[in-house]
């Protein structure tokens, strides 16, 4: 059985995958554009769930919790 991470972080729509990869890279490199990258990822998750219906609400919630939750 695949882990939830592998299941929810592969096979994403191209634009969402791009924004997720850019955000991960920004985190890794402590990018000064991290707020912008966060906003783009937030928008991409919402668009994939609400506008396009290509990810489920559970999928979107997982991505939001893992990457967008501010500690």
Coordinates of N, CA, C and O in Angstrom, one line a residue:
X1 N 0.8 -1.2 0.0 CA 0.0 0.0 0.0 C 0.9 1.3 0.0 O 1.8 1.4 0.8
X2 N 0.6 2.2 -0.9 CA 1.3 3.4 -1.0 C 1.1 4.3 0.3 O 0.0 4.3 0.8
X3 N 2.2 5.0 0.6 CA 2.0 6.0 1.7 C 1.2 7.1 1.2 O 1.1 7.4 0.0
X4 N 0.5 7.8 2.1 CA -0.4 8.9 1.8 C 0.5 10.0 1.1 O 0.0 10.6 0.1
X5 N 1.7 10.2 1.6 CA 2.6 11.2 0.9 C 2.8 10.9 -0.5 O 2.7 11.7 -1.4
X6 N 3.2 9.6 -0.8 CA 3.5 9.3 -2.2 C 2.2 9.3 -3.0 O 2.2 9.8 -4.2
X7 N 1.1 8.9 -2.5 CA -0.2 8.9 -3.2 C -0.6 10.4 -3.5 O -1.1 10.7 -4.6
X8 N -0.5 11.3 -2.5 CA -1.0 12.6 -2.6 C 0.0 13.6 -3.3 O -0.3 14.7 -3.5
X9 N 1.3 13.2 -3.4 CA 2.2 14.1 -4.0 C 2.8 13.7 -5.3 O 3.8 14.3 -5.8
X10 N 2.2 12.8 -6.0 CA 2.6 12.4 -7.3 C 1.3 12.4 -8.2 O 0.2 12.3 -7.7
X11 N 1.6 12.6 -9.5 CA 0.5 12.6 -10.4 C -0.4 13.8 -10.3 O -1.6 13.7 -10.7
X12 N 0.1 14.9 -9.8 CA -0.7 16.1 -9.7 C -0.8 16.8 -11.0 O 0.0 16.6 -11.9
X13 N -1.8 17.6 -11.2 CA -1.9 18.5 -12.4 C -0.6 19.3 -12.5 O 0.0 19.6 -11.6
X14 N -0.3 19.5 -13.8 CA 1.0 20.1 -14.1 C 1.3 21.4 -13.3 O 2.3 21.7 -12.8
X15 N 0.3 22.3 -13.3 CA 0.4 23.6 -12.7 C 0.6 23.5 -11.2 O 1.4 24.2 -10.5
X16 N -0.1 22.6 -10.6 CA 0.0 22.3 -9.1 C 1.3 21.7 -8.8 O 2.0 22.1 -7.8
X17 N 1.8 20.8 -9.6 CA 3.1 20.1 -9.4 C 4.2 21.2 -9.5 O 5.1 21.2 -8.7
X18 N 4.1 22.0 -10.5 CA 5.1 23.1 -10.7 C 5.1 24.0 -9.4 O 6.2 24.3 -8.9
X19 N 4.0 24.4 -8.9 CA 3.9 25.4 -7.8 C 4.4 24.7 -6.5 O 5.1 25.3 -5.7
X20 N 4.1 23.4 -6.4 CA 4.5 22.6 -5.2 C 6.1 22.5 -5.2 O 6.7 22.7 -4.2
X21 N 6.6 22.1 -6.4 CA 8.1 22.0 -6.5 C 8.8 23.3 -6.3 O 9.8 23.4 -5.6
X22 N 8.2 24.4 -6.8 CA 8.8 25.7 -6.6 C 8.8 26.1 -5.1 O 9.7 26.7 -4.6
X23 N 7.7 25.8 -4.4 CA 7.6 26.1 -3.0 C 8.6 25.3 -2.2 O 9.3 25.8 -1.3
X24 N 8.7 24.0 -2.5 CA 9.7 23.1 -1.8 C 11.1 23.6 -2.0 O 11.9 23.7 -1.1
X25 N 11.4 24.1 -3.2 CA 12.7 24.6 -3.5 C 12.9 25.9 -2.8 O 14.0 26.2 -2.2
X26 N 11.9 26.8 -2.7 CA 12.0 28.0 -1.9 C 12.2 27.8 -0.5 O 13.0 28.5 0.2
X27 N 11.6 26.7 0.1 CA 11.8 26.4 1.5 C 13.3 25.9 1.7 O 13.9 26.3 2.6
X28 N 13.7 25.1 0.8 CA 15.1 24.5 0.9 C 16.1 25.6 0.8 O 17.1 25.6 1.5
X29 N 15.9 26.6 0.0 CA 16.9 27.7 -0.3 C 16.6 29.0 0.5 O 17.3 30.0 0.3
X30 N 15.6 28.9 1.4 CA 15.2 30.1 2.2 C 15.0 31.3 1.3 O 15.6 32.4 1.5
X31 N 14.2 31.1 0.2 CA 14.0 32.1 -0.8 C 13.3 33.4 -0.2 O 12.4 33.3 0.7
X32 N 13.7 34.6 -0.6 CA 13.0 35.8 -0.2 C 11.6 35.9 -0.8 O 10.9 36.8 -0.4
X33 N 11.3 35.1 -1.7 CA 10.0 35.1 -2.4 C 9.1 34.0 -1.8 O 8.0 33.7 -2.4
X34 N 9.4 33.5 -0.6 CA 8.6 32.4 -0.1 C 7.1 32.8 0.1 O 6.3 31.9 -0.1
X35 N 6.8 34.0 0.5 CA 5.4 34.4 0.6 C 4.7 34.3 -0.7 O 3.5 33.9 -0.8
X36 N 5.3 34.7 -1.8 CA 4.7 34.7 -3.1 C 4.5 33.2 -3.5 O 3.5 32.8 -4.1
X37 N 5.5 32.4 -3.3 CA 5.5 31.0 -3.6 C 4.3 30.3 -2.8 O 3.6 29.4 -3.3
X38 N 4.2 30.7 -1.5 CA 3.1 30.1 -0.7 C 1.8 30.5 -1.3 O 0.9 29.6 -1.4
X39 N 1.6 31.8 -1.7 CA 0.3 32.2 -2.3 C 0.0 31.5 -3.6 O -1.1 31.1 -3.8
X40 N 1.0 31.3 -4.4 CA 0.8 30.5 -5.7 C 0.4 29.1 -5.4 O -0.5 28.6 -6.1
X41 N 1.0 28.5 -4.4 CA 0.7 27.1 -4.1 C -0.7 27.0 -3.5 O -1.5 26.2 -3.9
X42 N -1.1 27.9 -2.6 CA -2.4 28.0 -2.1 C -3.5 28.1 -3.2 O -4.5 27.4 -3.2
X43 N -3.2 29.0 -4.1 CA -4.1 29.2 -5.2 C -4.2 28.0 -6.1 O -5.3 27.6 -6.5
X44 N -3.1 27.3 -6.4 CA -3.1 26.1 -7.2 C -3.9 25.0 -6.6 O -4.6 24.2 -7.2
X45 N -3.7 24.8 -5.2 CA -4.4 23.8 -4.5 C -5.9 24.0 -4.6 O -6.7 23.1 -5.0
X46 N -6.3 25.3 -4.3 CA -7.8 25.6 -4.4 C -8.3 25.5 -5.8 O -9.4 24.9 -6.0
X47 N -7.6 25.9 -6.8 CA -8.0 25.8 -8.1 C -8.2 24.3 -8.6 O -9.2 24.0 -9.2
X48 N -7.2 23.5 -8.2 CA -7.3 22.1 -8.6 C -8.5 21.4 -7.9 O -9.1 20.5 -8.5
X49 N -8.8 21.8 -6.7 CA -9.9 21.2 -6.0 C -11.3 21.8 -6.4 O -12.2 21.1 -6.8
X50 N -11.4 23.1 -6.3 CA -12.7 23.8 -6.4 C -13.0 24.0 -7.9 O -14.1 23.7 -8.3
X51 N -12.1 24.6 -8.6 CA -12.5 25.0 -10.0 C -12.4 23.8 -11.0 O -13.3 23.7 -11.8
X52 N -11.3 23.0 -10.9 CA -11.1 22.0 -11.8 C -11.6 20.6 -11.4 O -11.8 19.7 -12.2
X53 N -11.7 20.4 -10.1 CA -12.2 19.1 -9.5 C -11.3 17.9 -9.8 O -11.7 16.8 -9.9
X54 N -10.0 18.2 -9.9 CA -9.0 17.1 -10.2 C -8.4 16.5 -9.0 O -7.7 15.5 -9.1
X55 N -8.6 17.2 -7.8 CA -8.1 16.6 -6.6 C -9.3 16.6 -5.6 O -10.2 17.5 -5.7
X56 N -9.4 15.7 -4.7 CA -10.5 15.7 -3.7 C -10.2 16.7 -2.6 O -9.1 17.2 -2.4
X57 N -11.3 16.9 -1.8 CA -11.1 17.8 -0.6 C -10.1 17.2 0.3 O -9.3 18.0 0.9
X58 N -10.1 15.9 0.5 CA -9.1 15.3 1.4 C -7.7 15.5 0.9 O -6.8 15.7 1.7
X59 N -7.5 15.4 -0.4 CA -6.2 15.6 -1.0 C -5.8 17.0 -0.8 O -4.6 17.3 -0.4
X60 N -6.7 18.0 -1.1 CA -6.4 19.4 -0.9 C -6.0 19.7 0.6 O -5.1 20.4 0.9
X61 N -6.8 19.1 1.5 CA -6.6 19.4 2.9 C -5.2 18.8 3.3 O -4.5 19.4 4.1
X62 N -4.8 17.6 2.8 CA -3.5 17.1 3.1 C -2.4 18.0 2.7 O -1.5 18.3 3.4
X63 N -2.5 18.5 1.4 CA -1.5 19.4 0.9 C -1.4 20.7 1.7 O -0.3 21.2 2.0
X64 N -2.6 21.3 2.0 CA -2.6 22.5 2.8 C -2.0 22.3 4.2 O -1.2 23.1 4.6
X65 N -2.3 21.2 4.9 CA -1.8 21.0 6.2 C -0.3 20.8 6.1 O 0.5 21.3 7.0
X66 N 0.2 20.0 5.2 CA 1.6 19.7 5.1 C 2.5 20.9 4.7 O 3.5 21.1 5.3
X67 N 2.0 21.7 3.7 CA 2.8 22.8 3.2 C 2.4 24.2 3.6 O 3.3 25.1 3.6
X68 N 1.2 24.4 3.8 CA 0.7 25.8 4.0 C 0.4 26.2 5.5 O 0.3 27.4 5.7
X69 N 0.3 25.2 6.3 CA 0.1 25.5 7.7 C 1.3 26.2 8.3 O 2.4 25.8 8.2
X70 N 1.0 27.4 8.9 CA 2.1 28.2 9.5 C 2.2 27.8 10.9 O 1.2 27.8 11.6
X71 N 3.4 27.5 11.3 CA 3.6 27.2 12.7 C 3.9 28.4 13.6 O 4.5 29.3 13.2

